[in-house]
């Protein structure tokens, strides 16, 4: 009788234990990665107006066109990616754009579609000139990039096409060294040459990237379409590094003299076709003036963008009406100033400035107007309150999405913000760069200051709920436990980086390099007290999912710098008391993001591939806590953006080519994920043996359950027969 009464409960418990011990597959498969957002960043690096209405521009990492004088700009072919950019328009239908890394694009329909042409080089183009719809010239110098921009040390080419770019043929002119610029007026050509040779050392201290050998530049001219060339001028006499031609004899230019740490620009003019140049004036109160673009529309009228540096740098637009003898500075719209691009029509100056990337200056009225472009500010500090509703910071303003990030619109008015955080309970927190903290109780519709600035913001704001939040300032960590009414300085550190996995558990590093040597600190009381834990040298701690489990990437930077790489993934399961290498692979991993103890993603660079100096990054995934990684997505580029995982979705923001010399695009990838079955016991990280033991435990549990069921079933049968 006791057996009869208790066997159903025993059977249920046995089956439950067996099922929980068994690896249960997810109910549905994860969705694929989808690129849901692809917009150019509002940074114009080239603008060219063919006439008063039609123009082309390189904005971000894409090409946009205008047919209304620069009032609106559209990107009809988002696949046309180019870094930097020099534009040559032959007519309203035919044009070329030459950029970095050997890229030349061609359009035959007025900029609606673009196709890439074979150039046979990976050098960076610094000039292109259209003689006609079928003939053009292009110059390129250097290959690769450094931390200060494109560097010139590997290649120099002069290319010529007479078949609309179907073939680009190199022109050999080795007697003049390398070529730094190209201009034309029909078949008349001007070349700026340097006595440097491929392989000469690069001078990283030079602000404009000129190698130290380029101290005797030469200006060449051809009046017969490039068949013969004459030397017009040679340093130390003034040699212009830019040309703005008026007619066959008259032109203006910029002569640049570089010292040990800065360059000085001077306007020069010629009246004899470039054989001699006379110095003209420029508006300056210091001897450090740099001119980005010089454009003259006649013998007297000209425009230039400039920066002037003394104790600090100021930027502006300058105008001359007397042939560069005197100049007047033009008030600029905020924010920013034109730097890389400038075009002039009969009625407007079109400049690279403002939040849309382009603004127009009406010459008659002196008024600025923001152009409408397809560019959008780069989104940062992305936070989602549900699968579809989220917020981000773009240029200090709040932006919102209602479709999971596919489209973004300006959000409610807000103070200038550096970051926004939405807690799982729906509490809205935000911070400004001056350290002020804001709260919103109506999903961002209105904001209120909860604390006067305790100091400049260093890293950001984190919040757990509506009461507890942390603020990282220059002097360390501050915390509130009353919704921001009061704040306490709970930890002091230099160059701090604080990360919290939950209300109590967090970690911090204080590093002046790309990795932290020797140790990190962890807390289990919300940052009130900290304990130092050892970390292997050259390890970069990526993050924790709770108070026990965390990951780090390890690479010998000296080896990686030689292009070999020795990376691996480290994991801790005891709160950083110990670290174990769980995988080794020819990948350098960064931006690890884990949903739980097993599932995570990372951006990886495969340094075992020697085909290129900078391998393309890939998105890697793991489902076993970092032991094995699989490639899920080849990324077009990666220069920022932390993955966001919430509400059954993962978002990956990418910045492609986002640098001062390339421009940029913002891409946002998204996938839906199905949570993996929850572990009954903490994963001890015992290695492959621990993973292999799970199926054995499941089989054993099922076997025991089967025996118990057989025994209880037999007892039940006997009872019924009796």
XYZ file of C-alpha atoms in Angstrom:
722
model
C 0.000 0.000 0.000
C 2.713 2.594 0.757
C 4.349 1.822 -2.568
C 1.050 2.222 -4.405
C 0.453 5.620 -2.848
C 3.946 6.991 -3.446
C 4.992 5.648 -6.829
C 3.333 8.326 -9.019
C 5.177 11.085 -7.152
C 8.410 9.089 -7.346
C 7.950 8.567 -11.085
C 7.296 12.253 -11.711
C 10.376 13.308 -9.752
C 12.525 10.743 -11.539
C 11.377 11.839 -14.979
C 11.871 15.501 -14.082
C 15.416 14.867 -12.873
C 16.240 12.901 -15.998
C 14.877 15.547 -18.319
C 16.609 18.390 -16.489
C 19.901 16.542 -16.599
C 19.575 16.006 -20.346
C 20.642 18.622 -22.878
C 17.332 19.906 -24.285
C 17.503 21.578 -27.674
C 16.041 25.037 -28.114
C 12.399 25.127 -29.109
C 13.194 27.119 -32.240
C 16.274 28.064 -34.207
C 17.900 31.471 -33.932
C 17.103 33.921 -36.667
C 19.777 34.972 -39.157
C 21.831 38.129 -38.841
C 20.226 40.962 -40.791
C 21.657 44.351 -41.724
C 18.774 46.591 -40.708
C 20.422 50.023 -40.817
C 23.000 51.443 -43.225
C 23.519 55.194 -43.308
C 26.409 57.487 -44.098
C 27.871 59.495 -41.237
C 27.510 63.264 -41.763
C 31.124 63.937 -42.691
C 31.728 65.225 -46.203
C 35.272 64.723 -47.456
C 34.712 65.962 -51.021
C 32.184 68.257 -52.719
C 32.198 69.238 -56.393
C 29.536 71.371 -58.104
C 29.529 71.016 -61.908
C 27.208 74.001 -62.306
C 24.701 75.918 -60.183
C 22.447 72.873 -59.845
C 24.309 69.573 -60.285
C 26.950 68.314 -57.884
C 28.473 65.233 -56.280
C 29.792 64.690 -52.765
C 31.541 61.972 -50.786
C 29.714 61.941 -47.459
C 30.687 59.344 -44.933
C 31.620 56.180 -46.781
C 29.289 56.793 -49.718
C 28.492 59.004 -52.715
C 25.585 61.456 -52.770
C 24.356 63.778 -55.489
C 22.379 67.005 -55.703
C 20.361 68.390 -58.596
C 19.030 71.487 -56.823
C 22.179 73.456 -56.088
C 23.090 71.562 -52.940
C 19.796 72.064 -51.093
C 19.189 68.312 -50.909
C 21.578 65.386 -51.312
C 20.543 61.778 -51.936
C 22.443 58.495 -51.978
C 20.826 56.541 -54.828
C 23.507 53.806 -54.777
C 24.394 52.850 -51.171
C 26.771 50.173 -52.457
C 29.114 52.856 -53.808
C 31.584 52.947 -50.919
C 34.724 55.054 -51.123
C 37.091 56.423 -48.505
C 38.345 59.960 -48.833
C 37.583 60.974 -52.365
C 38.574 63.255 -55.237
C 35.812 64.050 -57.722
C 36.173 64.729 -61.454
C 32.953 65.567 -63.328
C 33.191 65.442 -67.124
C 29.555 66.371 -67.744
C 26.153 65.844 -66.149
C 26.238 62.120 -66.950
C 29.868 61.061 -66.619
C 32.129 61.399 -63.594
C 34.855 59.617 -61.624
C 35.630 59.490 -57.906
C 39.072 58.338 -56.755
C 39.705 57.431 -53.123
C 41.946 55.502 -50.797
C 43.304 51.984 -51.349
C 43.212 52.108 -55.148
C 39.459 52.717 -55.482
C 38.092 54.511 -58.548
C 34.330 54.688 -59.114
C 32.633 55.661 -62.381
C 29.083 56.798 -63.187
C 27.460 57.067 -66.604
C 24.000 58.137 -65.432
C 24.647 61.278 -63.461
C 25.482 59.551 -60.172
C 22.478 57.220 -59.904
C 24.679 54.114 -60.122
C 28.405 53.585 -59.706
C 30.773 50.781 -60.631
C 34.298 50.146 -59.506
C 37.071 50.164 -62.085
C 40.252 48.106 -62.059
C 43.256 50.311 -61.282
C 45.989 47.767 -60.588
C 47.100 49.580 -57.433
C 46.261 49.835 -53.737
C 47.828 53.272 -53.394
C 45.775 56.215 -52.094
C 44.550 58.513 -54.851
C 45.283 62.177 -54.239
C 43.993 63.627 -57.493
C 41.867 62.906 -60.564
C 41.198 65.076 -63.605
C 38.592 64.553 -66.336
C 39.689 65.740 -69.758
C 36.484 64.468 -71.383
C 33.819 61.827 -70.844
C 36.299 59.165 -71.950
C 39.725 60.550 -70.975
C 41.035 61.124 -67.452
C 44.219 61.161 -65.365
C 44.744 60.096 -61.748
C 47.607 60.156 -59.252
C 48.114 58.025 -56.153
C 50.735 57.806 -53.443
C 51.279 55.505 -50.476
C 49.510 52.391 -49.224
C 48.060 51.348 -45.883
C 47.198 53.466 -42.855
C 48.817 54.547 -39.623
C 47.425 56.093 -36.463
C 47.809 59.539 -38.024
C 46.214 58.836 -41.379
C 47.231 57.446 -44.749
C 50.980 57.130 -44.923
C 53.046 57.404 -48.052
C 55.846 54.933 -48.342
C 55.056 52.058 -50.655
C 53.761 53.161 -54.031
C 53.268 56.086 -56.387
C 51.423 55.946 -59.688
C 50.252 58.190 -62.493
C 47.371 56.603 -64.419
C 45.739 57.545 -67.711
C 42.587 56.296 -69.462
C 41.171 57.045 -72.903
C 38.338 54.484 -72.810
C 36.224 55.865 -69.945
C 38.206 53.882 -67.393
C 37.789 50.414 -68.883
C 41.578 50.328 -68.683
C 43.852 52.549 -66.611
C 47.406 52.560 -67.969
C 50.394 53.583 -65.823
C 52.515 56.440 -67.133
C 56.210 56.133 -66.280
C 57.774 59.397 -65.129
C 60.270 58.154 -62.547
C 62.583 61.129 -62.979
C 60.240 63.250 -60.896
C 59.772 60.940 -57.887
C 56.259 60.552 -56.535
C 53.142 62.563 -57.332
C 51.212 64.471 -54.670
C 48.479 66.179 -56.674
C 46.884 66.635 -60.086
C 44.830 69.424 -61.702
C 43.654 70.188 -65.216
C 41.850 72.587 -67.515
C 40.914 70.500 -70.522
C 44.073 68.958 -71.970
C 46.315 71.263 -69.910
C 47.656 69.311 -66.924
C 49.536 70.250 -63.772
C 51.336 67.742 -61.551
C 52.848 68.247 -58.108
C 55.855 65.948 -57.715
C 58.222 65.160 -54.854
C 61.785 63.795 -55.032
C 60.778 61.074 -52.552
C 60.965 57.510 -53.781
C 58.835 54.521 -52.807
C 60.234 53.156 -49.574
C 61.433 56.487 -48.202
C 60.638 56.883 -44.492
C 57.342 58.366 -43.399
C 57.446 61.409 -41.140
C 54.718 60.865 -38.509
C 55.417 64.217 -36.891
C 54.357 66.104 -39.993
C 50.759 67.271 -39.586
C 49.857 66.852 -43.260
C 51.620 63.510 -43.705
C 54.548 64.829 -45.782
C 57.622 62.630 -45.527
C 60.830 64.442 -44.590
C 62.273 63.994 -48.100
C 59.581 66.221 -49.662
C 61.397 69.513 -49.194
C 62.001 70.243 -52.891
C 58.598 69.756 -54.499
C 58.277 70.389 -58.223
C 55.325 71.706 -60.240
C 55.056 70.201 -63.746
C 52.889 71.331 -66.654
C 51.804 69.694 -69.902
C 50.069 71.622 -72.678
C 49.755 68.632 -75.033
C 47.728 66.112 -73.042
C 50.624 64.575 -71.151
C 52.980 63.815 -74.035
C 55.608 66.293 -72.827
C 56.120 68.021 -69.477
C 57.811 71.269 -68.403
C 59.122 72.152 -64.950
C 57.338 75.330 -63.852
C 58.634 75.814 -60.322
C 60.746 74.002 -57.765
C 61.370 74.510 -54.057
C 62.864 76.349 -52.243
C 61.006 78.788 -54.519
C 57.253 78.796 -53.765
C 55.540 75.707 -55.155
C 51.773 75.447 -54.623
C 50.384 72.296 -53.045
C 46.919 73.302 -54.282
C 45.845 75.007 -57.487
C 42.787 77.042 -58.395
C 43.122 77.992 -62.061
C 41.488 81.095 -63.593
C 42.708 80.914 -67.210
C 45.756 79.838 -69.206
C 48.027 82.292 -67.390
C 46.419 83.143 -64.058
C 46.016 80.842 -61.054
C 46.138 80.855 -57.272
C 47.631 78.274 -54.984
C 48.715 77.372 -51.478
C 52.408 77.182 -50.707
C 53.147 75.094 -47.647
C 56.296 75.218 -45.523
C 56.586 72.541 -42.843
C 58.772 72.673 -39.776
C 59.472 70.040 -37.159
C 55.938 69.930 -35.764
C 53.649 72.167 -37.829
C 53.078 73.588 -41.307
C 52.433 77.167 -42.410
C 50.324 77.961 -45.472
C 50.574 81.022 -47.687
C 48.466 82.103 -50.650
C 50.496 82.527 -53.850
C 49.465 83.785 -57.290
C 50.847 83.463 -60.813
C 50.235 85.520 -63.945
C 52.570 83.616 -66.282
C 51.075 80.150 -66.308
C 52.815 78.998 -63.146
C 56.450 79.746 -63.933
C 56.709 82.306 -61.136
C 54.607 82.770 -58.014
C 54.135 85.820 -55.809
C 53.081 85.703 -52.172
C 49.709 87.149 -51.244
C 48.180 87.767 -47.821
C 45.983 85.627 -45.633
C 43.982 86.533 -42.497
C 46.058 85.390 -39.543
C 47.114 86.512 -36.109
C 49.647 83.678 -35.698
C 52.172 81.990 -37.950
C 50.326 78.653 -37.895
C 47.633 78.693 -40.554
C 46.494 75.614 -42.441
C 44.289 75.899 -45.531
C 42.185 72.868 -46.419
C 40.538 74.025 -49.652
C 41.107 77.015 -51.945
C 38.526 77.915 -54.621
C 38.619 80.950 -56.949
C 35.741 81.824 -59.290
C 37.554 84.696 -61.005
C 40.731 86.785 -60.893
C 39.530 88.568 -57.758
C 36.907 86.457 -56.000
C 38.024 83.481 -53.903
C 37.123 81.339 -50.888
C 39.142 79.188 -48.515
C 38.621 77.021 -45.458
C 41.267 77.421 -42.793
C 42.390 76.533 -39.313
C 44.514 78.851 -37.222
C 46.310 77.491 -34.193
C 47.926 79.327 -31.312
C 46.992 78.369 -27.753
C 44.027 76.598 -29.364
C 42.780 76.091 -32.913
C 39.930 77.993 -34.503
C 38.322 77.168 -37.828
C 36.599 79.293 -40.373
C 35.709 80.310 -43.890
C 37.513 83.226 -45.513
C 36.600 85.333 -48.575
C 38.640 87.666 -50.769
C 37.326 90.105 -53.371
C 40.683 91.557 -54.473
C 42.768 88.616 -55.628
C 43.937 87.415 -52.196
C 45.385 90.759 -51.173
C 42.948 91.070 -48.285
C 40.580 88.544 -46.683
C 37.485 88.640 -44.505
C 36.450 85.882 -42.129
C 32.878 84.598 -42.406
C 30.901 83.649 -39.308
C 30.356 79.899 -39.179
C 27.248 77.997 -38.114
C 27.525 75.797 -35.075
C 28.604 73.098 -34.640
C 31.859 72.547 -36.408
C 33.536 74.189 -39.341
C 34.355 73.265 -42.942
C 37.565 71.323 -43.162
C 37.834 68.875 -46.047
C 35.384 70.004 -48.733
C 34.255 73.233 -50.341
C 32.489 74.107 -53.595
C 31.388 77.463 -54.993
C 28.533 78.291 -57.380
C 27.487 81.692 -58.670
C 25.149 82.177 -55.700
C 26.301 79.884 -52.871
C 29.266 78.382 -51.076
C 28.641 74.706 -50.342
C 30.715 73.551 -47.372
C 31.282 70.432 -45.329
C 29.832 71.534 -42.009
C 26.910 70.886 -39.681
C 24.956 67.924 -38.407
C 23.765 66.895 -41.894
C 27.276 67.061 -43.343
C 26.611 69.962 -45.743
C 25.554 73.577 -45.354
C 25.046 76.339 -47.932
C 26.162 79.940 -47.524
C 24.186 82.488 -49.534
C 26.741 84.935 -50.916
C 24.191 87.731 -51.367
C 22.635 87.584 -47.877
C 25.384 85.999 -45.760
C 22.946 83.409 -44.368
C 23.732 79.746 -43.701
C 21.237 76.975 -44.412
C 21.615 73.302 -43.486
C 21.308 71.039 -46.502
C 19.192 67.912 -46.363
C 21.299 64.785 -46.876
C 20.875 61.038 -46.537
C 23.532 61.086 -43.825
C 22.649 60.502 -40.175
C 24.663 61.045 -37.002
C 26.391 57.959 -35.645
C 24.309 56.311 -32.956
C 25.907 55.662 -29.591
C 24.804 54.408 -26.198
C 22.023 52.254 -27.648
C 19.456 50.934 -25.149
C 16.226 48.985 -25.754
C 13.253 48.842 -23.416
C 11.568 46.118 -25.511
C 12.222 44.210 -28.701
C 11.125 47.151 -30.831
C 11.371 50.296 -28.725
C 14.775 51.761 -28.024
C 16.843 54.915 -27.688
C 20.309 56.109 -28.683
C 22.471 59.206 -28.415
C 23.478 60.919 -31.657
C 25.457 64.171 -31.505
C 24.306 64.662 -27.924
C 20.602 64.364 -28.796
C 18.154 61.588 -28.022
C 16.981 59.466 -30.953
C 14.277 56.786 -30.848
C 13.233 53.687 -32.789
C 9.898 51.860 -32.859
C 10.888 48.990 -35.151
C 13.862 47.429 -33.441
C 16.475 49.762 -34.893
C 15.570 49.654 -38.599
C 14.647 53.355 -38.599
C 15.481 56.143 -36.160
C 13.787 59.468 -35.540
C 14.723 62.427 -33.354
C 13.402 61.741 -29.866
C 11.894 64.133 -27.357
C 13.918 67.276 -26.649
C 16.647 66.597 -24.136
C 19.691 68.313 -22.697
C 23.024 67.557 -24.423
C 23.618 63.943 -23.440
C 26.631 61.633 -23.482
C 24.779 58.408 -22.768
C 21.410 56.915 -21.909
C 20.565 53.809 -19.868
C 17.236 52.034 -19.522
C 17.032 49.531 -16.656
C 15.070 46.265 -16.876
C 12.365 47.885 -14.766
C 12.011 50.766 -17.204
C 13.875 53.485 -15.273
C 15.423 56.098 -17.592
C 18.830 57.529 -16.693
C 21.078 59.798 -18.762
C 24.298 61.728 -18.246
C 25.949 64.754 -19.853
C 29.679 65.195 -20.422
C 29.860 67.797 -17.659
C 28.731 65.129 -15.166
C 25.104 66.159 -14.741
C 22.701 63.250 -14.271
C 19.142 63.269 -15.622
C 16.069 61.124 -14.999
C 12.911 60.628 -17.005
C 9.733 59.176 -15.534
C 7.759 59.248 -18.799
C 9.911 57.192 -21.218
C 12.061 60.145 -22.254
C 9.285 62.661 -22.938
C 10.602 65.004 -20.245
C 13.862 65.093 -18.293
C 14.869 66.497 -14.932
C 18.259 67.049 -13.365
C 18.752 64.789 -10.368
C 22.211 66.012 -9.403
C 24.423 68.977 -10.110
C 27.624 67.980 -11.867
C 30.069 66.414 -9.371
C 32.731 66.556 -12.075
C 33.441 65.911 -15.781
C 32.204 62.591 -17.107
C 34.988 60.148 -17.923
C 33.407 56.884 -19.037
C 29.675 56.796 -18.511
C 26.592 56.023 -16.474
C 25.317 52.603 -15.385
C 22.068 51.900 -13.595
C 20.557 48.790 -12.039
C 17.085 50.070 -11.169
C 15.333 53.292 -10.300
C 17.389 53.758 -7.140
C 20.944 52.504 -7.661
C 23.227 53.914 -10.356
C 26.955 54.476 -10.857
C 28.740 57.388 -12.498
C 32.361 57.181 -13.687
C 34.107 60.545 -13.423
C 37.708 61.603 -13.751
C 38.279 60.991 -10.049
C 36.735 57.505 -9.942
C 33.346 55.996 -9.132
C 30.261 57.688 -7.669
C 27.081 55.886 -6.588
C 23.526 56.787 -5.681
C 21.048 54.621 -3.788
C 18.147 57.055 -3.723
C 17.377 57.655 -7.387
C 20.048 60.296 -7.857
C 19.114 62.624 -5.005
C 22.518 62.136 -3.377
C 25.790 60.676 -4.610
C 28.790 59.227 -2.762
C 32.366 58.992 -4.029
C 33.043 55.302 -3.319
C 36.261 54.590 -5.253
C 39.198 56.584 -6.550
C 41.123 55.528 -9.642
C 42.978 56.998 -12.596
C 41.831 56.110 -16.114
C 39.041 54.014 -14.601
C 36.831 51.465 -16.303
C 33.967 50.144 -14.185
C 31.513 47.448 -15.266
C 28.645 46.020 -13.195
C 26.909 42.721 -13.947
C 24.130 43.269 -11.408
C 23.295 45.338 -8.341
C 26.275 44.117 -6.321
C 28.880 42.505 -8.573
C 31.287 44.515 -10.660
C 34.908 44.889 -11.671
C 37.296 47.664 -12.570
C 40.597 48.212 -14.275
C 42.808 51.258 -14.318
C 44.890 51.062 -17.462
C 46.810 53.508 -19.579
C 47.448 50.953 -22.319
C 45.318 48.626 -24.399
C 45.588 45.905 -21.791
C 45.872 45.668 -18.013
C 48.984 44.031 -16.651
C 48.780 41.968 -13.519
C 45.446 42.518 -11.808
C 41.866 43.711 -11.730
C 39.614 44.568 -8.795
C 36.206 43.045 -8.080
C 33.353 43.979 -5.750
C 30.341 42.109 -4.368
C 28.730 45.027 -2.528
C 28.054 47.490 -5.326
C 31.485 49.094 -5.250
C 31.700 49.930 -1.548
C 34.718 47.630 -1.121
C 37.071 46.092 -3.661
C 39.339 43.041 -3.717
C 42.342 42.754 -6.016
C 42.572 39.634 -8.194
C 45.450 38.499 -10.400
C 45.130 38.559 -14.190
C 47.730 37.169 -16.616
C 49.944 39.776 -18.253
C 48.704 41.127 -21.583
C 45.169 39.963 -20.785
C 42.307 42.286 -21.611
C 39.258 41.649 -19.438
C 36.125 41.629 -21.594
C 33.306 41.267 -19.099
C 31.311 39.279 -16.537
C 27.767 37.910 -16.648
C 27.470 37.592 -12.874
C 29.634 37.591 -9.777
C 31.484 34.420 -10.795
C 31.786 34.068 -14.553
C 33.866 36.352 -16.741
C 36.095 36.319 -19.815
C 39.319 37.885 -20.996
C 41.298 37.809 -24.233
C 45.017 37.182 -24.141
C 47.517 38.161 -26.803
C 51.232 38.793 -26.653
C 51.225 42.284 -28.127
C 54.850 42.011 -29.204
C 54.050 38.950 -31.291
C 50.803 40.338 -32.658
C 52.641 43.459 -33.788
C 54.734 41.210 -36.036
C 51.568 39.885 -37.620
C 51.738 36.417 -36.067
C 49.456 36.557 -33.083
C 49.119 34.248 -30.105
C 45.580 34.929 -28.871
C 43.374 32.810 -26.662
C 40.294 33.133 -24.492
C 40.539 33.031 -20.709
C 37.615 32.358 -18.409
C 36.981 32.565 -14.711
C 34.176 30.784 -12.865
C 35.150 31.858 -9.356
C 35.033 35.629 -9.433
C 38.527 36.166 -10.928
C 40.279 34.095 -8.267
C 41.666 31.941 -11.074
C 41.727 32.037 -14.862
C 41.829 29.153 -17.327
C 42.548 29.172 -21.044
C 39.457 27.643 -22.625
C 40.358 28.053 -26.301
C 43.236 28.929 -28.576
C 42.790 30.041 -32.163
C 44.416 32.377 -34.687
C 41.941 35.070 -33.687
C 42.402 38.317 -31.863
C 39.062 38.740 -30.071
C 37.464 41.921 -28.809
C 34.056 43.235 -27.730
C 32.946 39.944 -26.182
C 29.287 40.011 -25.172
C 27.677 37.082 -23.319
C 23.984 36.423 -22.781
C 24.683 33.851 -20.099
C 27.435 31.474 -19.013
C 27.527 29.721 -22.368
C 26.302 31.896 -25.234
C 28.331 34.845 -26.447
C 29.730 36.729 -29.418
C 32.989 38.462 -30.210
C 34.625 40.370 -33.041
C 37.659 38.477 -34.294
C 40.594 39.307 -36.543
C 42.353 36.324 -38.115
C 46.068 37.167 -38.080
C 46.996 33.821 -39.607
C 45.821 35.205 -42.962
C 48.767 37.110 -44.439
C 47.065 38.272 -47.639
C 46.472 41.781 -46.280
C 48.123 43.876 -43.566
C 44.744 44.425 -41.917
C 42.537 41.306 -42.046
C 38.797 41.719 -42.351
C 36.995 41.212 -39.054
C 34.418 38.495 -38.476
C 31.657 38.032 -35.958
C 32.259 34.848 -33.973
C 29.815 32.982 -31.746
C 30.185 30.463 -28.933
C 27.608 28.275 -27.213
C 29.955 26.546 -24.774
C 31.352 29.387 -22.726
C 34.161 30.307 -25.118
C 35.685 26.862 -25.709
C 34.811 26.833 -29.408
C 33.949 29.649 -31.767
C 32.198 29.611 -35.129
C 32.192 32.350 -37.750
C 28.703 33.769 -38.239
C 29.288 36.939 -40.216
C 32.085 38.601 -42.170
C 32.050 42.260 -41.213
C 32.787 45.076 -43.657
C 34.705 46.922 -40.970
C 34.715 47.495 -37.263
C 35.702 50.640 -35.452
C 33.323 50.846 -32.557
C 29.983 49.902 -31.178
C 29.343 47.508 -28.312
C 26.898 44.671 -28.892
C 23.590 44.978 -27.064
C 21.755 41.827 -25.961
C 18.241 42.128 -24.517
C 14.661 40.947 -24.975
C 15.621 37.941 -27.090
C 17.583 40.025 -29.583
C 21.199 40.955 -30.196
C 22.186 44.209 -31.900
C 25.633 44.841 -33.365
C 26.451 48.453 -34.339
C 29.425 48.929 -36.670
C 31.376 51.977 -37.660
C 32.859 51.435 -41.129
C 35.698 53.696 -42.109
C 34.782 56.098 -39.325
C 37.956 58.159 -39.143
C 38.943 61.755 -39.856
C 40.520 60.804 -43.172
C 37.993 58.280 -44.483
C 34.577 59.429 -43.334
C 32.234 56.719 -42.103
C 29.028 54.713 -42.243
C 26.930 53.367 -39.436
C 25.678 49.820 -39.892
C 23.369 48.042 -37.473
C 23.007 44.265 -37.551
C 20.342 42.368 -35.625
C 19.290 38.804 -34.959
C 16.633 37.124 -32.827
C 17.936 34.507 -30.403
C 16.278 31.667 -28.526
C 17.629 31.320 -24.971
C 19.506 28.103 -24.327
C 18.231 25.711 -21.609
C 19.231 26.817 -18.173
C 22.043 24.937 -16.427
C 21.083 23.095 -13.235
C 24.524 23.561 -11.674
C 27.130 26.223 -12.363
C 29.424 25.378 -15.240
C 32.769 24.724 -13.572
C 34.750 25.303 -16.722
C 36.487 21.955 -16.352
C 37.290 21.850 -20.060
C 36.210 19.314 -22.645
C 35.884 16.618 -20.008
C 33.203 18.603 -18.225
C 31.296 19.086 -21.456
C 31.543 15.404 -22.343
C 30.281 14.360 -18.913
C 26.891 16.039 -19.416
C 25.511 13.415 -21.855
C 26.814 10.615 -19.631
C 25.012 12.078 -16.633
C 21.827 12.338 -18.682
C 22.069 8.681 -19.809
C 22.693 7.523 -16.260
C 19.737 9.519 -14.966
C 17.470 8.096 -17.628
C 18.628 4.557 -16.846
C 17.953 4.974 -13.144
C 14.576 6.472 -13.901
C 13.713 3.551 -16.150
C 14.579 0.993 -13.468
C 12.489 2.827 -10.861
C 9.553 3.052 -13.225
C 9.770 -0.674 -13.984
C 9.808 -1.551 -10.291
C 6.894 0.694 -9.392
C 4.928 -0.463 -12.441
C 5.372 -4.090 -11.456
C 4.209 -3.318 -7.921
C 1.129 -1.560 -9.267
C 0.304 -4.572 -11.534
C 0.602 -7.015 -8.661
C -1.626 -4.876 -6.482
C -4.356 -4.782 -9.126
C -4.191 -8.534 -9.683
C -4.590 -9.089 -5.980
